[in-house]
Short mmCIF file of C-alpha atoms in Angstrom, two decimals:
data_model
loop_
_atom_site.label_atom_id
_atom_site.label_comp_id
_atom_site.label_asym_id
_atom_site.label_seq_id
_atom_site.Cartn_x
_atom_site.Cartn_y
_atom_site.Cartn_z
CA MET I 1 0.00 0.00 0.00
CA THR I 2 1.24 3.49 -0.88
CA SER I 3 2.63 5.35 2.11
CA VAL I 4 1.78 9.04 2.21
CA LEU I 5 2.78 11.96 4.38
CA ALA I 6 -0.11 14.47 4.20
CA VAL I 7 0.66 18.04 5.29
CA GLY I 8 -2.25 20.45 5.49
CA PRO I 9 -4.59 22.50 7.68
CA SER I 10 -6.27 21.17 10.80
CA PRO I 11 -10.04 20.50 10.74
CA LEU I 12 -10.79 23.73 12.62
CA PRO I 13 -11.47 26.41 11.71
CA ILE I 14 -13.52 25.05 8.84
CA THR I 15 -12.46 26.42 5.46
CA GLY I 16 -12.78 24.95 2.00
CA GLN I 17 -9.12 23.96 2.08
CA SER I 18 -9.28 22.38 5.54
CA LYS I 19 -12.45 20.50 4.66
CA ALA I 20 -11.02 19.11 1.42
CA PHE I 21 -7.70 18.15 3.00
CA ASN I 22 -9.22 16.34 5.97
CA PHE I 23 -11.81 14.60 3.79
CA PHE I 24 -8.93 13.17 1.75
CA VAL I 25 -7.08 12.09 4.89
CA ARG I 26 -10.15 10.29 6.27
CA ASN I 27 -11.18 8.59 3.06
CA SER I 28 -8.14 7.96 0.85
CA GLY I 29 -7.64 4.36 2.00
CA LEU I 30 -3.87 4.91 1.82
CA ASN I 31 -1.32 4.40 4.57
CA THR I 32 -1.30 8.04 5.60
CA LYS I 33 0.53 9.96 8.30
CA VAL I 34 -0.80 13.46 8.92
CA LEU I 35 1.02 16.63 9.90
CA PHE I 36 -1.24 19.62 10.42
CA SER I 37 0.31 22.84 9.16
CA THR I 38 -1.84 24.98 11.45
CA GLY I 39 -2.44 24.89 15.20
CA LYS I 40 -4.14 26.79 18.01
CA THR I 41 -1.13 27.96 20.02
CA SER I 42 1.79 30.26 19.32
CA PHE I 43 4.11 27.32 20.03
CA TYR I 44 2.65 25.21 17.25
CA PRO I 45 5.30 26.16 14.60
CA ILE I 46 7.94 24.63 16.90
CA PHE I 47 5.87 21.45 17.22
CA TYR I 48 5.38 21.43 13.44
CA ILE I 49 9.13 21.58 12.79
CA PHE I 50 9.85 18.89 15.40
CA LYS I 51 7.23 16.50 13.99
CA LEU I 52 8.33 17.15 10.40
CA PHE I 53 11.90 16.16 11.27
CA TRP I 54 10.55 13.13 13.16
CA PHE I 55 8.80 11.93 10.02
CA PHE I 56 11.90 12.76 7.97
CA LEU I 57 14.25 10.74 10.16
CA PHE I 58 12.16 7.74 11.18
CA PHE I 59 9.55 7.09 8.46
CA LYS I 60 9.67 6.05 4.84
CA PHE I 61 7.11 7.55 2.47
CA ASP I 62 6.33 6.97 -1.18
CA VAL I 63 4.58 10.33 -1.65
CA VAL I 64 4.38 13.62 0.20
CA TYR I 65 1.11 15.51 -0.33
CA PHE I 66 0.73 19.10 0.83
CA THR I 67 -1.68 21.99 0.41
CA SER I 68 0.34 24.98 -0.66
CA SER I 69 0.35 28.34 1.08
CA ARG I 70 0.58 31.75 -0.59
CA SER I 71 1.98 33.80 2.27
CA ARG I 72 5.60 34.21 3.32
CA PHE I 73 5.11 32.47 6.64
CA GLY I 74 3.12 29.66 5.05
CA PHE I 75 5.67 29.27 2.30
CA ALA I 76 8.41 28.85 4.92
CA ARG I 77 6.52 25.76 6.15
CA ASP I 78 6.19 24.48 2.59
CA LEU I 79 9.86 25.17 1.87
CA LEU I 80 10.93 22.93 4.72
CA VAL I 81 8.75 20.11 3.38
CA LEU I 82 10.13 20.52 -0.14
CA PHE I 83 13.73 20.72 1.06
CA LEU I 84 13.61 17.65 3.29
CA PHE I 85 11.50 15.33 1.16
CA GLY I 86 11.88 16.69 -2.37
CA TYR I 87 15.52 17.80 -2.40
CA VAL I 88 17.14 15.56 0.23
CA LYS I 89 15.10 12.37 -0.03
CA ARG I 90 13.95 12.81 -3.65
CA ILE I 91 10.46 11.59 -2.81
CA LYS I 92 7.57 12.40 -5.14
CA VAL I 93 5.86 15.55 -3.90
CA VAL I 94 2.27 16.44 -4.81
CA ASN I 95 0.93 19.91 -4.18
CA HIS I 96 -2.76 20.83 -3.99
CA LEU I 97 -3.72 24.45 -4.68
CA HIS I 98 -7.07 25.62 -3.31
CA GLY I 99 -6.69 29.37 -3.85
CA ALA I 100 -6.50 31.73 -6.81
CA ASP I 101 -3.34 33.58 -5.92
CA PHE I 102 -0.15 31.52 -6.25
CA LYS I 103 0.89 33.36 -9.42
CA PHE I 104 0.23 36.69 -7.72
CA PHE I 105 2.17 35.61 -4.60
CA ARG I 106 5.15 34.70 -6.76
CA SER I 107 5.01 37.80 -8.95
CA LYS I 108 4.86 40.25 -6.02
CA SER I 109 7.91 38.67 -4.35
CA ASN I 110 11.30 40.29 -4.81
CA ILE I 111 13.80 38.65 -7.14
CA TYR I 112 15.65 36.80 -4.36
CA PHE I 113 12.53 35.39 -2.73
CA LYS I 114 11.18 34.47 -6.16
CA ARG I 115 14.32 32.42 -6.83
CA ILE I 116 13.74 30.50 -3.59
CA ILE I 117 10.12 29.82 -4.59
CA ASP I 118 11.17 28.61 -8.03
CA TRP I 119 13.97 26.44 -6.66
CA SER I 120 11.65 24.76 -4.17
CA TYR I 121 8.83 24.19 -6.66
CA ASP I 122 11.24 22.42 -9.00
CA TYR I 123 10.84 19.54 -6.54
CA VAL I 124 7.05 19.41 -6.92
CA SER I 125 6.28 16.54 -9.29
CA THR I 126 2.56 17.23 -9.62
CA SER I 127 0.27 20.10 -8.71
CA ILE I 128 -3.49 19.65 -8.37
CA VAL I 129 -5.76 22.56 -9.28
CA LEU I 130 -9.54 22.89 -9.10
CA ASN I 131 -10.32 23.72 -12.74
CA SER I 132 -8.57 24.02 -16.09
CA ALA I 133 -8.23 27.80 -15.94
CA MET I 134 -6.19 27.48 -12.74
CA LYS I 135 -3.41 25.67 -14.59
CA LYS I 136 -1.99 29.10 -15.43
CA GLU I 137 -1.06 29.50 -11.75
CA TYR I 138 1.88 27.18 -12.48
CA SER I 139 2.61 28.18 -16.08
CA CYS I 140 6.16 29.19 -15.12
CA TYR I 141 7.02 25.56 -14.27
CA PRO I 142 6.93 23.67 -17.59
CA LYS I 143 8.33 20.45 -16.08
CA MET I 144 5.57 20.25 -13.48
CA GLU I 145 2.55 18.05 -14.21
CA VAL I 146 -0.63 19.99 -13.46
CA VAL I 147 -3.87 18.03 -13.12
CA VAL I 148 -7.46 19.11 -12.49
CA VAL I 149 -9.42 17.64 -9.57
CA PRO I 150 -12.63 19.57 -8.77
CA ASN I 151 -13.95 19.93 -5.24
CA PHE I 152 -16.94 17.89 -4.08
CA SER I 153 -20.09 17.68 -2.00
CA GLU I 154 -20.31 14.98 0.64
CA ARG I 155 -24.09 14.63 0.29
CA PHE I 156 -26.77 15.18 -2.34
CA LEU I 157 -30.48 15.88 -2.09
CA GLU I 158 -32.94 13.54 -3.76
CA ARG I 159 -34.64 14.88 -6.89
CA SER I 160 -38.06 14.55 -5.22
CA ASP I 161 -36.88 16.75 -2.33
CA VAL I 162 -35.69 19.42 -4.76
CA THR I 163 -39.06 19.33 -6.50
CA SER I 164 -40.89 19.71 -3.19
CA LYS I 165 -39.07 22.95 -2.28
CA ARG I 166 -40.07 24.76 -5.44
CA ILE I 167 -39.94 28.54 -5.55
CA ASN I 168 -43.38 30.10 -5.42
CA LYS I 169 -43.95 33.65 -6.65
CA SER I 170 -46.23 34.42 -3.73
CA SER I 171 -44.25 32.76 -0.93
CA LYS I 172 -41.06 33.61 0.93
CA LEU I 173 -37.64 32.88 -0.53
CA ASP I 174 -35.14 31.20 1.80
CA VAL I 175 -31.65 32.46 1.01
CA LEU I 176 -28.57 30.90 2.59
CA PHE I 177 -25.13 32.42 3.11
CA LEU I 178 -22.92 29.44 4.03
CA SER I 179 -19.39 30.69 4.46
CA ASN I 180 -17.08 32.19 7.05
CA LEU I 181 -18.00 35.72 8.09
CA ILE I 182 -15.62 37.61 5.83
CA GLU I 183 -16.73 40.95 4.40
CA SER I 184 -15.23 40.25 0.97
CA LYS I 185 -17.44 37.18 0.65
CA GLY I 186 -20.20 39.76 0.03
CA LEU I 187 -21.89 39.17 3.38
CA PHE I 188 -23.01 42.71 4.15
CA GLU I 189 -24.01 43.50 0.57
CA LEU I 190 -26.30 40.48 0.84
CA VAL I 191 -27.66 41.64 4.20
CA GLU I 192 -28.26 45.14 2.84
CA ALA I 193 -30.05 43.71 -0.20
CA ALA I 194 -32.35 41.57 1.97
CA ILE I 195 -33.25 44.58 4.13
CA SER I 196 -33.82 46.82 1.12
CA PHE I 197 -35.96 44.25 -0.70
CA ASN I 198 -38.06 43.55 2.37
CA ASN I 199 -38.80 47.23 2.86
CA PHE I 200 -41.33 46.85 0.07
CA ASN I 201 -42.47 43.27 0.54
CA GLU I 202 -41.08 41.03 3.29
CA ARG I 203 -40.48 37.87 1.29
CA ILE I 204 -36.77 37.22 1.75
CA PHE I 205 -35.62 35.18 4.75
CA LEU I 206 -31.84 35.26 5.03
CA HIS I 207 -30.05 32.42 6.82
CA ILE I 208 -26.38 33.01 7.69
CA ALA I 209 -24.13 30.15 8.82
CA GLY I 210 -20.39 30.41 9.28
CA SER I 211 -17.55 31.12 11.64
CA SER I 212 -16.33 34.61 12.50
CA LEU I 213 -12.78 33.20 12.60
CA GLY I 214 -12.29 35.12 15.82
CA ASN I 215 -13.39 38.46 14.39
CA GLU I 216 -15.68 39.62 17.20
CA GLU I 217 -16.37 42.97 15.54
CA ILE I 218 -17.94 41.46 12.44
CA GLU I 219 -19.87 38.87 14.49
CA ASN I 220 -21.24 41.49 16.88
CA LYS I 221 -22.27 43.67 13.96
CA LEU I 222 -24.18 40.76 12.48
CA ILE I 223 -25.84 39.91 15.78
CA GLU I 224 -27.05 43.50 16.15
CA ILE I 225 -28.48 43.42 12.62
CA CYS I 226 -30.36 40.20 13.43
CA LYS I 227 -31.90 41.85 16.51
CA LEU I 228 -33.32 44.58 14.30
CA HIS I 229 -34.54 42.35 11.48
CA GLN I 230 -36.38 39.14 12.29
CA PHE I 231 -36.03 37.90 8.70
CA ILE I 232 -32.25 37.51 9.19
CA LYS I 233 -31.00 34.62 11.30
CA TYR I 234 -27.40 33.88 12.27
CA TYR I 235 -26.60 30.29 13.26
CA GLY I 236 -22.86 30.43 13.85
CA PRO I 237 -20.72 27.71 12.25
CA LEU I 238 -22.66 24.63 11.13
CA SER I 239 -21.47 21.23 9.96
CA GLY I 240 -22.81 17.76 9.40
CA ASP I 241 -26.54 17.09 9.68
CA SER I 242 -27.45 20.60 10.87
CA LYS I 243 -25.78 22.17 7.85
CA PHE I 244 -27.32 19.77 5.37
CA LYS I 245 -30.76 20.22 6.96
CA LEU I 246 -30.50 23.96 6.36
CA LEU I 247 -29.33 23.42 2.77
CA LYS I 248 -32.34 21.20 2.20
CA GLU I 249 -34.71 23.95 3.34
CA CYS I 250 -33.26 26.83 1.32
CA HIS I 251 -34.00 27.87 -2.25
CA VAL I 252 -30.92 30.01 -2.92
CA LEU I 253 -27.26 29.64 -1.99
CA ALA I 254 -25.83 33.16 -2.05
CA LEU I 255 -22.13 33.97 -2.21
CA PRO I 256 -21.69 37.39 -3.87
CA THR I 257 -17.96 37.10 -3.38
CA TYR I 258 -15.02 39.33 -4.17
CA TYR I 259 -12.70 37.46 -1.78
CA PRO I 260 -9.16 37.88 -3.17
CA THR I 261 -8.24 34.18 -3.28
CA GLU I 262 -11.66 32.76 -4.26
CA ALA I 263 -11.33 29.74 -6.55
CA GLN I 264 -13.97 26.99 -6.26
CA PRO I 265 -15.90 27.33 -2.99
CA ILE I 266 -17.26 24.07 -1.64
CA CYS I 267 -20.33 25.84 -0.27
CA VAL I 268 -21.45 26.66 -3.82
CA ILE I 269 -21.00 23.03 -4.88
CA GLU I 270 -23.00 21.94 -1.82
CA GLY I 271 -25.71 24.42 -2.80
CA MET I 272 -25.90 22.84 -6.24
CA ALA I 273 -25.94 19.36 -4.71
CA PHE I 274 -28.96 20.38 -2.64
CA GLY I 275 -30.82 21.87 -5.58
CA CYS I 276 -30.33 25.53 -4.73
CA VAL I 277 -30.30 28.38 -7.16
CA ILE I 278 -26.80 29.91 -7.03
CA LEU I 279 -26.38 33.65 -6.58
CA SER I 280 -22.76 34.63 -7.10
CA THR I 281 -20.32 36.81 -9.05
CA ASN I 282 -17.82 36.53 -11.91
CA HIS I 283 -14.92 37.10 -9.52
CA ASN I 284 -11.65 35.18 -10.11
CA TYR I 285 -12.39 31.59 -11.14
CA MET I 286 -16.08 31.64 -10.27
CA PRO I 287 -17.14 31.62 -13.97
CA GLU I 288 -15.45 28.20 -14.25
CA LEU I 289 -17.94 26.91 -11.66
CA VAL I 290 -21.20 28.78 -12.21
CA ASP I 291 -22.90 30.97 -14.79
CA ASP I 292 -26.45 32.12 -15.44
CA THR I 293 -27.50 28.54 -16.22
CA ASN I 294 -26.93 27.83 -12.52
CA GLY I 295 -28.71 30.88 -11.15
CA VAL I 296 -27.97 34.60 -11.09
CA ILE I 297 -24.64 36.36 -11.56
CA VAL I 298 -24.51 39.71 -9.74
CA ASN I 299 -22.07 42.60 -9.71
CA ILE I 300 -19.49 42.65 -6.94
CA LYS I 301 -20.03 45.02 -4.01
CA SER I 302 -23.56 45.77 -5.22
CA SER I 303 -26.57 45.26 -2.99
CA LYS I 304 -28.68 46.81 -5.75
CA SER I 305 -27.63 44.05 -8.14
CA ILE I 306 -28.57 41.44 -5.52
CA CYS I 307 -32.00 43.07 -5.10
CA THR I 308 -32.49 42.84 -8.85
CA ALA I 309 -31.55 39.17 -8.67
CA PHE I 310 -34.19 38.54 -6.00
CA THR I 311 -36.80 40.18 -8.21
CA SER I 312 -35.73 38.06 -11.17
CA ILE I 313 -36.02 34.85 -9.13
CA PHE I 314 -39.58 35.70 -8.09
CA ASP I 315 -40.61 36.88 -11.57
CA CYS I 316 -39.20 33.82 -13.34
CA ALA I 317 -39.92 31.22 -10.65
CA ASP I 318 -40.64 28.38 -13.08
CA GLU I 319 -37.35 28.94 -14.87
CA TYR I 320 -35.41 28.90 -11.60
CA ASN I 321 -37.21 25.77 -10.43
CA ASP I 322 -35.81 24.07 -13.53
CA ILE I 323 -32.37 25.46 -12.70
CA MET I 324 -32.59 23.90 -9.24
CA LEU I 325 -33.05 20.46 -10.78
CA GLY I 326 -30.29 21.16 -13.30
CA ASN I 327 -27.87 22.11 -10.54
CA LEU I 328 -28.55 18.84 -8.74
CA ALA I 329 -27.90 16.88 -11.93
CA GLN I 330 -24.69 18.80 -12.63
CA ALA I 331 -23.40 18.28 -9.10
CA LYS I 332 -24.02 14.53 -9.30
CA GLU I 333 -22.14 14.42 -12.59
CA GLN I 334 -19.14 16.59 -11.70
CA PHE I 335 -18.68 16.79 -7.94
CA LEU I 336 -18.96 13.31 -6.44
CA PRO I 337 -16.80 12.67 -3.37
CA SER I 338 -15.71 9.32 -4.82
CA SER I 339 -14.32 11.08 -7.90
CA TYR I 340 -12.40 13.48 -5.68
CA ILE I 341 -10.73 10.67 -3.75
CA ASP I 342 -10.05 8.50 -6.82
CA ASN I 343 -8.42 11.31 -8.76
#
């Protein structure tokens, strides 16, 4: 059996990258040792270095798999992995990119740091990206194999359940924001749009589920908004059955993102897998995942554009009910967890 050292983020806090990495670790079926690249305490980097050298000295691996960072501190962790296992031991190294900014990270580095990046990535045999357009992130490494492995949804709604939650022109529309509470995910533009739309006809119910990632200011702001508007509900971070129950109840998965590193958010794939209409933007690699056949594409940083989208969904309810079924079918075809693990 193939022996793998997997280096990547810990399960908490939940991000797309941490979820994908830990899903692989739990389900790969390989002989895998895990080294988390992130920890809760300020002493964790010391523990990380100690454990990395422990694996280097006392274990034999066929492959090292890591999820790459695009910050200087994160790259220092990656550099140590590439030096020890790629350069010294000449073991096959596989890198998995979950963000949209490796090329930018490299290009903004000074010439000396860029040389270190390029030297280290010469020891990456294969890089995994989330869609074909992302291959350009590694275009400066012609010897590197770059393969596409899309993200996944762990569960899928039955077609009959999607049909039963049809959008009705005269009923409320349940809209779900399912992401960490980051302003550039379009959170407050979405909140503003829901408030503005409901000033005329209270038909939008906005569900918000995600972690504040320790940002008390943004969480407190959201809590105060919820106190003022009963049609907005904040759940905190959700996972497992509670998350999937909420997905099952909602008509729209909204992520009007302009997050700098956005690539292929798992929450959007989960929305498709649960037959939701997708409300998102054309930011970064989002057009590789969704377009107007999956829902509504809105302008970034525009609550007005989101309001217009809500109106469109109500006015063309039958069309969007068909889109809900189409999204489920597309998710089952392209984003199966078994395909993610096999590839």
